[in-house]
PDB file of C-alpha atoms in Angstrom:
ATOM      1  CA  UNK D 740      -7.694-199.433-112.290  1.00  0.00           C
ATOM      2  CA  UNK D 741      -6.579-195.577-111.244  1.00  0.00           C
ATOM      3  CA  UNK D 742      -9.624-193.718-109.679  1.00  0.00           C
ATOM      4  CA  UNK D 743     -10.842-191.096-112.045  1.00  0.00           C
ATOM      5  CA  UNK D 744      -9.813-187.822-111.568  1.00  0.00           C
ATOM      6  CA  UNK D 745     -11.970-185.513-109.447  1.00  0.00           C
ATOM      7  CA  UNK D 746     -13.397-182.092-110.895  1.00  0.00           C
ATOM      8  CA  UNK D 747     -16.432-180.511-110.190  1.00  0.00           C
ATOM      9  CA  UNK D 748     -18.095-179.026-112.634  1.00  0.00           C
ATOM     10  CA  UNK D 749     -20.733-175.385-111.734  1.00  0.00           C
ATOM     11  CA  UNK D 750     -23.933-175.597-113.986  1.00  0.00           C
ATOM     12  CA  UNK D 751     -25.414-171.930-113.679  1.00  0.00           C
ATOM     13  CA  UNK D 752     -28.831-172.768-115.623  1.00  0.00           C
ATOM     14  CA  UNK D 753     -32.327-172.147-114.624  1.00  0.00           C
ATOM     15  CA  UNK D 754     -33.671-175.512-116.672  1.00  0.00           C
ATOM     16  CA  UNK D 755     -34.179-178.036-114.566  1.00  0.00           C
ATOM     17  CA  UNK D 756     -34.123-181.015-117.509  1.00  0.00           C
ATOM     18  CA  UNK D 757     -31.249-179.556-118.602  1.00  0.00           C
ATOM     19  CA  UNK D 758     -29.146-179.560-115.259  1.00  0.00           C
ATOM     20  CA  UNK D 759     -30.546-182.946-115.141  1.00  0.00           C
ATOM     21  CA  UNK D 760     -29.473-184.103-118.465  1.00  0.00           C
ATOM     22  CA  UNK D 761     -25.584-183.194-117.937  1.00  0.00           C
ATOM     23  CA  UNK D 762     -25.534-184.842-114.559  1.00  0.00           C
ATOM     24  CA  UNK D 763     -26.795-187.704-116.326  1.00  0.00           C
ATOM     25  CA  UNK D 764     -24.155-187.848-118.951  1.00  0.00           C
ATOM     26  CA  UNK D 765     -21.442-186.721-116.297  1.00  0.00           C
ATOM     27  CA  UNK D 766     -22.437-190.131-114.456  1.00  0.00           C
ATOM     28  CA  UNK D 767     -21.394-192.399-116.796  1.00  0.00           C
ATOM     29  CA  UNK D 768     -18.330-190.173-117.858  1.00  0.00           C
ATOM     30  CA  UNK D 769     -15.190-192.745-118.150  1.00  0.00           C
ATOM     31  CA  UNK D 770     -12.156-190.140-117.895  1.00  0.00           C
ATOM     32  CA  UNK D 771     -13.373-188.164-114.702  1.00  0.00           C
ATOM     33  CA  UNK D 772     -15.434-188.389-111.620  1.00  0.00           C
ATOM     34  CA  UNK D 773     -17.269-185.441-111.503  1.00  0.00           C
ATOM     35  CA  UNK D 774     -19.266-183.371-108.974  1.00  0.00           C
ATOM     36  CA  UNK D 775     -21.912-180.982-110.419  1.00  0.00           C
ATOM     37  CA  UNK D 776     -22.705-177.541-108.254  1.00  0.00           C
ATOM     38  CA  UNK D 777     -26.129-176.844-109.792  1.00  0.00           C
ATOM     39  CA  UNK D 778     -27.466-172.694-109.467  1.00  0.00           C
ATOM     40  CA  UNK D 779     -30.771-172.208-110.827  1.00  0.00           C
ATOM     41  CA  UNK D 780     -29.930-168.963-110.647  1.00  0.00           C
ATOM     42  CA  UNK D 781     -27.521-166.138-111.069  1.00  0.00           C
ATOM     43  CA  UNK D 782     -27.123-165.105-107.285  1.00  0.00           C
ATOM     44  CA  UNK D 783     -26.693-169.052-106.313  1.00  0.00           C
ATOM     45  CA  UNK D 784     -23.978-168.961-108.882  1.00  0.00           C
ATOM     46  CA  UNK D 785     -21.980-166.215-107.478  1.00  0.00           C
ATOM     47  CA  UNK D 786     -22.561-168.018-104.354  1.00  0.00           C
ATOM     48  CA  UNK D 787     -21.485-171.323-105.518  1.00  0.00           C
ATOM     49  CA  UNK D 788     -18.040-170.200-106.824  1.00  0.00           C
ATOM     50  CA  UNK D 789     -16.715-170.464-102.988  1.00  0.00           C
ATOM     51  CA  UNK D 790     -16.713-174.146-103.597  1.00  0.00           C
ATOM     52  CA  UNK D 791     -13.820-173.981-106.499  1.00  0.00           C
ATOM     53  CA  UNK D 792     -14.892-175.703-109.175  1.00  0.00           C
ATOM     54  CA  UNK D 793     -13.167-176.666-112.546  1.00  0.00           C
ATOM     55  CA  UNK D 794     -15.084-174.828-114.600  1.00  0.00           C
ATOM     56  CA  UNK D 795     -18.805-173.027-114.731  1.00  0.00           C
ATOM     57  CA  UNK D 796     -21.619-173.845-117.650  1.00  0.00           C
ATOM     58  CA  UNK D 797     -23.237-170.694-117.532  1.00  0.00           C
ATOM     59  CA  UNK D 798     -26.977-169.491-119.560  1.00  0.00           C
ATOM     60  CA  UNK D 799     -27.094-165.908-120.321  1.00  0.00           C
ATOM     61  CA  UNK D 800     -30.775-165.804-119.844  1.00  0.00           C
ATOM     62  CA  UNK D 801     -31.738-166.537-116.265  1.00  0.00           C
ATOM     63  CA  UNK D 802     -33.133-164.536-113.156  1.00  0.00           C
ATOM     64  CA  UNK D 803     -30.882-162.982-110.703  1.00  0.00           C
ATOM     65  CA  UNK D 804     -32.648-164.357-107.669  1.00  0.00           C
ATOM     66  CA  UNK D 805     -35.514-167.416-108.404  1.00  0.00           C
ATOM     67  CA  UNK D 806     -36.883-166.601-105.691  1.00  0.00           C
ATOM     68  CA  UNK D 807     -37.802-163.251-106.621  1.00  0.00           C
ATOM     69  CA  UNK D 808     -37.451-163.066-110.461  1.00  0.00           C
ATOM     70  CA  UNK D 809     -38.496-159.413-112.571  1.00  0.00           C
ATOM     71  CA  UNK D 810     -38.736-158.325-115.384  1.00  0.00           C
ATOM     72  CA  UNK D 811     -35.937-155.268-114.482  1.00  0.00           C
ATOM     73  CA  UNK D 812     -33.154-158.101-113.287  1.00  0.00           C
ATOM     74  CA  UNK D 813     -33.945-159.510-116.997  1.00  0.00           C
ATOM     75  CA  UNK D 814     -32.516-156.731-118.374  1.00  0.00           C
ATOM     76  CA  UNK D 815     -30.243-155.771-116.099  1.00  0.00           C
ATOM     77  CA  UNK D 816     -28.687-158.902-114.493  1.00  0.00           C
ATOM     78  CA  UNK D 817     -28.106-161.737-116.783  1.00  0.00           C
ATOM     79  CA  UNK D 818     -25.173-164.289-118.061  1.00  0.00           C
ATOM     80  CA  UNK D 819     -23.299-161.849-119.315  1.00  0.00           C
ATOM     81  CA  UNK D 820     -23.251-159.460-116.096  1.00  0.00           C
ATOM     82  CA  UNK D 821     -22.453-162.534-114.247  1.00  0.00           C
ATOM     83  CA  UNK D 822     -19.247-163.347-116.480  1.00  0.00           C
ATOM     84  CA  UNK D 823     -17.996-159.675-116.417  1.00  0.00           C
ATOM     85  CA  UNK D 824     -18.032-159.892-112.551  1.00  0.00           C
ATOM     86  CA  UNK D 825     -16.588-163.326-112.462  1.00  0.00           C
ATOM     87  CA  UNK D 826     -13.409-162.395-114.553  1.00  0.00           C
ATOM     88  CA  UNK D 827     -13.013-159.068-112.549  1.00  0.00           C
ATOM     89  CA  UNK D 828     -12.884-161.139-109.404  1.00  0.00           C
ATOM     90  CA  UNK D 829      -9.017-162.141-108.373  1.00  0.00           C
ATOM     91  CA  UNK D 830     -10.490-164.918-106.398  1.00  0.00           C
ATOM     92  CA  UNK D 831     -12.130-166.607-109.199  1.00  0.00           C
ATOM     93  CA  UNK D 832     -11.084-165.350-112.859  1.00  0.00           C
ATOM     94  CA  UNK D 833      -9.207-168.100-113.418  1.00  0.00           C
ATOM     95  CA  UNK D 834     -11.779-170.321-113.382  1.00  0.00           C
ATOM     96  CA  UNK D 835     -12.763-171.534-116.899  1.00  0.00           C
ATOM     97  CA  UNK D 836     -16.135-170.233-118.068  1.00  0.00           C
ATOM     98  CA  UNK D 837     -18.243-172.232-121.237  1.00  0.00           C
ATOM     99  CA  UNK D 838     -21.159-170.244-122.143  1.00  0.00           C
ATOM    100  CA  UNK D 839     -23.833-172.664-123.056  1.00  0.00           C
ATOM    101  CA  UNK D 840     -26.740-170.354-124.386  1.00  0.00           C
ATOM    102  CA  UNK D 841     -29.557-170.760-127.227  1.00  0.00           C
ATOM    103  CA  UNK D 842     -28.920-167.224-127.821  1.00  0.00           C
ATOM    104  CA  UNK D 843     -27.152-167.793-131.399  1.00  0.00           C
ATOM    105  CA  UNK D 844     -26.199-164.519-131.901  1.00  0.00           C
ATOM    106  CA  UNK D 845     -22.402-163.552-133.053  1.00  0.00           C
ATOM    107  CA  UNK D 846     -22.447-159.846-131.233  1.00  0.00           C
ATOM    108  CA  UNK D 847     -23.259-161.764-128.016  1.00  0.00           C
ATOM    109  CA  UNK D 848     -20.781-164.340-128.742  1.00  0.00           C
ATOM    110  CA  UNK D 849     -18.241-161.657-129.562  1.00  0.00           C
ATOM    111  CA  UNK D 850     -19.324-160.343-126.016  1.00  0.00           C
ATOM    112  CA  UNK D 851     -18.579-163.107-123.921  1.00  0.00           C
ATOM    113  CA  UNK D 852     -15.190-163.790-125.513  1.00  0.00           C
ATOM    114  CA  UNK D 853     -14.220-160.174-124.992  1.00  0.00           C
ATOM    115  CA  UNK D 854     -15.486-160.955-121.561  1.00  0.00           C
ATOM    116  CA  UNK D 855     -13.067-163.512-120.870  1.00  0.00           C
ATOM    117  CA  UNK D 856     -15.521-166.348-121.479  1.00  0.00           C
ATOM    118  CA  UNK D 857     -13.920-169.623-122.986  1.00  0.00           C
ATOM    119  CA  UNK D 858     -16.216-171.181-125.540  1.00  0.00           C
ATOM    120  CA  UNK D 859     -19.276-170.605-126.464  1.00  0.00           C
ATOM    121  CA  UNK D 860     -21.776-173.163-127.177  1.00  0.00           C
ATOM    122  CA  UNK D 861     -25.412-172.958-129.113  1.00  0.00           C
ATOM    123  CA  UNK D 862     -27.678-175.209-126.746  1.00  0.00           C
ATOM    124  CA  UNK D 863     -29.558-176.340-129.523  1.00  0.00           C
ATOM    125  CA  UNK D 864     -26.886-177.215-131.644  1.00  0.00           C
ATOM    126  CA  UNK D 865     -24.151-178.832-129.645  1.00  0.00           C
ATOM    127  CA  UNK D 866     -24.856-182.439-128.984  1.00  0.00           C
ATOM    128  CA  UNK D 867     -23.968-184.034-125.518  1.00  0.00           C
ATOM    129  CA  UNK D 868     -20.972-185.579-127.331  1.00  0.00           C
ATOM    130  CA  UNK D 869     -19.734-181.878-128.079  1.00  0.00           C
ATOM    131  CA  UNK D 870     -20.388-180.726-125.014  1.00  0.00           C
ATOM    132  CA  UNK D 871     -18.298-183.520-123.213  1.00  0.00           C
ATOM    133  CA  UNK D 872     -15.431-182.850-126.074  1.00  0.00           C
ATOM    134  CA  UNK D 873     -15.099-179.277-125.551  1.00  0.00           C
ATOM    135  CA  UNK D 874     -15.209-179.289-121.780  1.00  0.00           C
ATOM    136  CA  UNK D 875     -12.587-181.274-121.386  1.00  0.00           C
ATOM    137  CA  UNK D 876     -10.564-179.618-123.827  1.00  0.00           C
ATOM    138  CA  UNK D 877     -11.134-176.818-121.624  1.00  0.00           C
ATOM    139  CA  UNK D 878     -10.511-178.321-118.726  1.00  0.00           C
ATOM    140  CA  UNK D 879      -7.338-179.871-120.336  1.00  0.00           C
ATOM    141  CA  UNK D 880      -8.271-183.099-120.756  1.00  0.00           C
ATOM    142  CA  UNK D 881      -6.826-185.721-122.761  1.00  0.00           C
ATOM    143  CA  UNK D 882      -9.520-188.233-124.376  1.00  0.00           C
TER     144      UNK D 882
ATOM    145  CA  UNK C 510     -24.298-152.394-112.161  1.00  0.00           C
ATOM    146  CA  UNK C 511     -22.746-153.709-115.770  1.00  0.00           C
ATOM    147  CA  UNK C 512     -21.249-151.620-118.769  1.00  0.00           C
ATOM    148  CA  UNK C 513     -21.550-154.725-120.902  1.00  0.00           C
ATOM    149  CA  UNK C 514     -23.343-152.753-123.382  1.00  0.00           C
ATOM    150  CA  UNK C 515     -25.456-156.024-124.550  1.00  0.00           C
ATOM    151  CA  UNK C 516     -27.730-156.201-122.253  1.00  0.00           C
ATOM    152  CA  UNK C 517     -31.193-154.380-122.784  1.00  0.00           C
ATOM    153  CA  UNK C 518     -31.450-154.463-126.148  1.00  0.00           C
ATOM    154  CA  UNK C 519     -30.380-158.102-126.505  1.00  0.00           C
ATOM    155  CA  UNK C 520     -32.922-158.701-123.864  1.00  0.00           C
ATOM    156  CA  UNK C 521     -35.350-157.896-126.036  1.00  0.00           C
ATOM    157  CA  UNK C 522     -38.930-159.649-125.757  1.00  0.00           C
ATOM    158  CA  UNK C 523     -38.704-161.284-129.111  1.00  0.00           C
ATOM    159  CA  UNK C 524     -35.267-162.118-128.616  1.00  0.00           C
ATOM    160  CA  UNK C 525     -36.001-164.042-125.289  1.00  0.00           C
ATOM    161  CA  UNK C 526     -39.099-165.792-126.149  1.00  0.00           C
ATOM    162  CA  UNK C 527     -36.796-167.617-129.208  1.00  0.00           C
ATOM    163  CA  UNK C 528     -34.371-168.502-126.439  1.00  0.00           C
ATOM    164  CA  UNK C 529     -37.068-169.823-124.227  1.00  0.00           C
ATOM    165  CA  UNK C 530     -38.837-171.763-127.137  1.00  0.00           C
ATOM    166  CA  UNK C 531     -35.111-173.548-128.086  1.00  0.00           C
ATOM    167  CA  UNK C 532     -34.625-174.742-124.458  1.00  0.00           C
ATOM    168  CA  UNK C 533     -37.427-177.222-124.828  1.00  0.00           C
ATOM    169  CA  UNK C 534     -35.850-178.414-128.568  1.00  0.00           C
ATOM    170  CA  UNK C 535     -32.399-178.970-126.706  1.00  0.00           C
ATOM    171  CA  UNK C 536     -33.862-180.832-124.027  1.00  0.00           C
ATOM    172  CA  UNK C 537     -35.715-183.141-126.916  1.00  0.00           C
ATOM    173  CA  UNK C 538     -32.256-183.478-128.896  1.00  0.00           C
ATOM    174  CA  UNK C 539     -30.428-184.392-126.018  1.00  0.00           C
ATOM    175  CA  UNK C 540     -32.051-187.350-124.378  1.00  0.00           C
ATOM    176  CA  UNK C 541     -32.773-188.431-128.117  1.00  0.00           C
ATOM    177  CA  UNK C 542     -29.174-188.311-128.920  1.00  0.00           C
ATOM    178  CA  UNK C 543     -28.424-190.796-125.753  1.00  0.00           C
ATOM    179  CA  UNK C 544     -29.876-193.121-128.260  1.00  0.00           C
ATOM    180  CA  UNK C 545     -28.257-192.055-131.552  1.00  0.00           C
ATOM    181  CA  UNK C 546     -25.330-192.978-129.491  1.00  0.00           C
ATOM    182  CA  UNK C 547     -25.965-195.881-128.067  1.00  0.00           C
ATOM    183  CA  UNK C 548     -25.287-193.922-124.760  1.00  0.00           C
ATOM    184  CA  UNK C 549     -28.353-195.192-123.598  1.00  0.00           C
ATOM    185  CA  UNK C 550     -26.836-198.701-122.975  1.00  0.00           C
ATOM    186  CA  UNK C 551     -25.232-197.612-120.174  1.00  0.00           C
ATOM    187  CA  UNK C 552     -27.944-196.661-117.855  1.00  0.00           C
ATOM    188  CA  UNK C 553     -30.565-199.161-115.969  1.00  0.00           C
ATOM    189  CA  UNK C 554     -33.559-199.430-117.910  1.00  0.00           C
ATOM    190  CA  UNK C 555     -35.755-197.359-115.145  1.00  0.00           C
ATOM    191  CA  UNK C 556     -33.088-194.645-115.783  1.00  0.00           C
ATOM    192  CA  UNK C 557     -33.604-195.257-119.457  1.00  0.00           C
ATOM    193  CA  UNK C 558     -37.686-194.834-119.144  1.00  0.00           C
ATOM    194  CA  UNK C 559     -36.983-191.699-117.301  1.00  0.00           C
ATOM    195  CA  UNK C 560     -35.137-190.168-120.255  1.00  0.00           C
ATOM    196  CA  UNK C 561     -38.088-190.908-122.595  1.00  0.00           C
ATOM    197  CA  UNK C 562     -40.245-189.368-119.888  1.00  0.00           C
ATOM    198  CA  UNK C 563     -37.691-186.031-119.689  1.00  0.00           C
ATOM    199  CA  UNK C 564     -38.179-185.610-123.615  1.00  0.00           C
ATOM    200  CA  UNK C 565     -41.867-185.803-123.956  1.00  0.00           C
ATOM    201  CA  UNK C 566     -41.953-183.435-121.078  1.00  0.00           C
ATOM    202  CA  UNK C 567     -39.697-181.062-123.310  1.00  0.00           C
ATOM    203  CA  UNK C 568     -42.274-181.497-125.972  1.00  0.00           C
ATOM    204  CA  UNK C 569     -45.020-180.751-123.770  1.00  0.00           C
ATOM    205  CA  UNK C 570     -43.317-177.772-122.554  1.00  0.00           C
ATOM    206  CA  UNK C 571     -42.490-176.397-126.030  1.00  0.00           C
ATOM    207  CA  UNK C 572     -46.395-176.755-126.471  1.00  0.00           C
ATOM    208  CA  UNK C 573     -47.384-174.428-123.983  1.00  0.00           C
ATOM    209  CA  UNK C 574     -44.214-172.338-124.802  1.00  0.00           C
ATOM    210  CA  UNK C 575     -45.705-171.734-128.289  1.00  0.00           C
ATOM    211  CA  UNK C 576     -49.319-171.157-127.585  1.00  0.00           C
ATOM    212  CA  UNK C 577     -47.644-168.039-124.339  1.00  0.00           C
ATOM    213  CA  UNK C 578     -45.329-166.887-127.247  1.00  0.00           C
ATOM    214  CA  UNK C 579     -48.174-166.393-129.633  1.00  0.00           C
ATOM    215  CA  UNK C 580     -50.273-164.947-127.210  1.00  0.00           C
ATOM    216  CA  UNK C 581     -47.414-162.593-126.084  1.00  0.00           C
ATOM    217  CA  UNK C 582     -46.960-161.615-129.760  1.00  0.00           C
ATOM    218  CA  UNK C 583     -50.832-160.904-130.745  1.00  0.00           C
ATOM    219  CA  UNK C 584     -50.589-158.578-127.527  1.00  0.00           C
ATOM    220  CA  UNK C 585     -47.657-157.169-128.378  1.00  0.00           C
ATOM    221  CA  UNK C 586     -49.112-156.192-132.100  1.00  0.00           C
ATOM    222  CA  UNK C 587     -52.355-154.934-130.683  1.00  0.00           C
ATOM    223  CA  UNK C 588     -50.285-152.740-128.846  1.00  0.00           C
ATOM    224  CA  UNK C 589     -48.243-151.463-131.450  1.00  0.00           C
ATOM    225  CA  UNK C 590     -44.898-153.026-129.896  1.00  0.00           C
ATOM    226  CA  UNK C 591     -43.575-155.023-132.185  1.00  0.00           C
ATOM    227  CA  UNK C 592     -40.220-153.948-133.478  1.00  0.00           C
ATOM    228  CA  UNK C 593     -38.145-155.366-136.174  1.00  0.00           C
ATOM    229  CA  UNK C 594     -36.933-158.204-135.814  1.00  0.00           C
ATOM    230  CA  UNK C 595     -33.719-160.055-136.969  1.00  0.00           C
ATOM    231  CA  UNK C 596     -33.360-163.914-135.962  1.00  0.00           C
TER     232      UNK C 596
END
């Protein structure tokens, strides 16, 4: 049997269970062999993106910097500040961006497609099955 | 640093705490769902206890998450803060 295919897959999320969860599922994947980049945060993310992955998972509501979280990086720095730089960056705009928020909110939603994000998926609604279906239709995968 | 115009006033209190209080409810869903699809079968049953364990700890979690939010919003009506609010 052909090895899988490689990818490796950016999980910008501050929820540890959550990161956990997807790694999980990713393990017992059977079309790819994937490598999860985990960022608890958005500063690790922007760091992480030297590393080339496939495609990012990104929250929208996460500190800057875990390390040092406030209130004032809440409201200024967030998911959606990370995207915009993302898809200004030659380097990495390419790169395939899912938003995977809880924020179920269509003016956000508009936001990140304007943004250049593509899909958008309500954490609380999208089972792991979804999840699995959509990224690889974003990553151009057959099933 | 961003002119994504959504920022502040999406980042509003109320508006957070409901997207704090849902993380725990996807965690739940999702390790429950390993076993609506049979997923579960393919993991070690150490692996499998594990999951259980992740789930109750999202339901512990969205305990204390509801007993901060409530205390946040009592403070936030004493102090004449709260704003409407549209889920």
């Amino acid at each position: 049997m052909a090895d899988k295919p490689k990818v490796k897959i950016l999980f910008v999320e501050d929820n540890d269970l959550l990161r956990s969860l997807f790694s999980e599922l990713f393990s017992v994947d059977k079309d790819y062999d994937y490598e999860t980049l985990s960022a608890a945060d958005l500063k690790s993310g922007l760091e992480a993106l030297s590393n080339r992955p496939n495609a990012v998972i990104l929250d929208l509501i996460l500190p800057y910097d875990k390390s040092a979280p406030t209130e004032a990086e809440l409201n200024e720095k967030n998911g959606l500040s990370f995207l915009e730089e993302v898809k200004k960056d030659p380097n990495y705009k390419d790169i395939p961006i899912i938003v995977f928020s809880n924020l179920n909110d269509t003016e956000v939603q508009n936001k990140t497609r304007d943004l250049g994000a593509c899909a958008y998926l309500v954490k609380s609604s999208t089972s792991p099955e979804k999840f699995m279906t959509v990224l690889k239709e974003k990553l151009e995968i057959k099933i | 640093m961003t002119d994504t115009g959504a920022t502040p006033e999406k980042m509003d209190p109320l508006r957070v705490m409901k997207h704090d209080l849902k993380g725990p409810i996807t965690i739940i869903k999702g390790y429950l769902s390993f076993w609506q699809s049979d997923a579960y079968t393919k993991f070690p049953p150490e692996k499998q206890k594990e999951f259980i364990l992740n789930a109750l700890n999202g339901a512990d979690k969205m305990d204390s998450l509801l007993d901060e939010t409530f205390a946040k919003i009592h403070d936030m009506r004493d102090k004449g803060e709260m704003k409407p609010f549209t889920p």
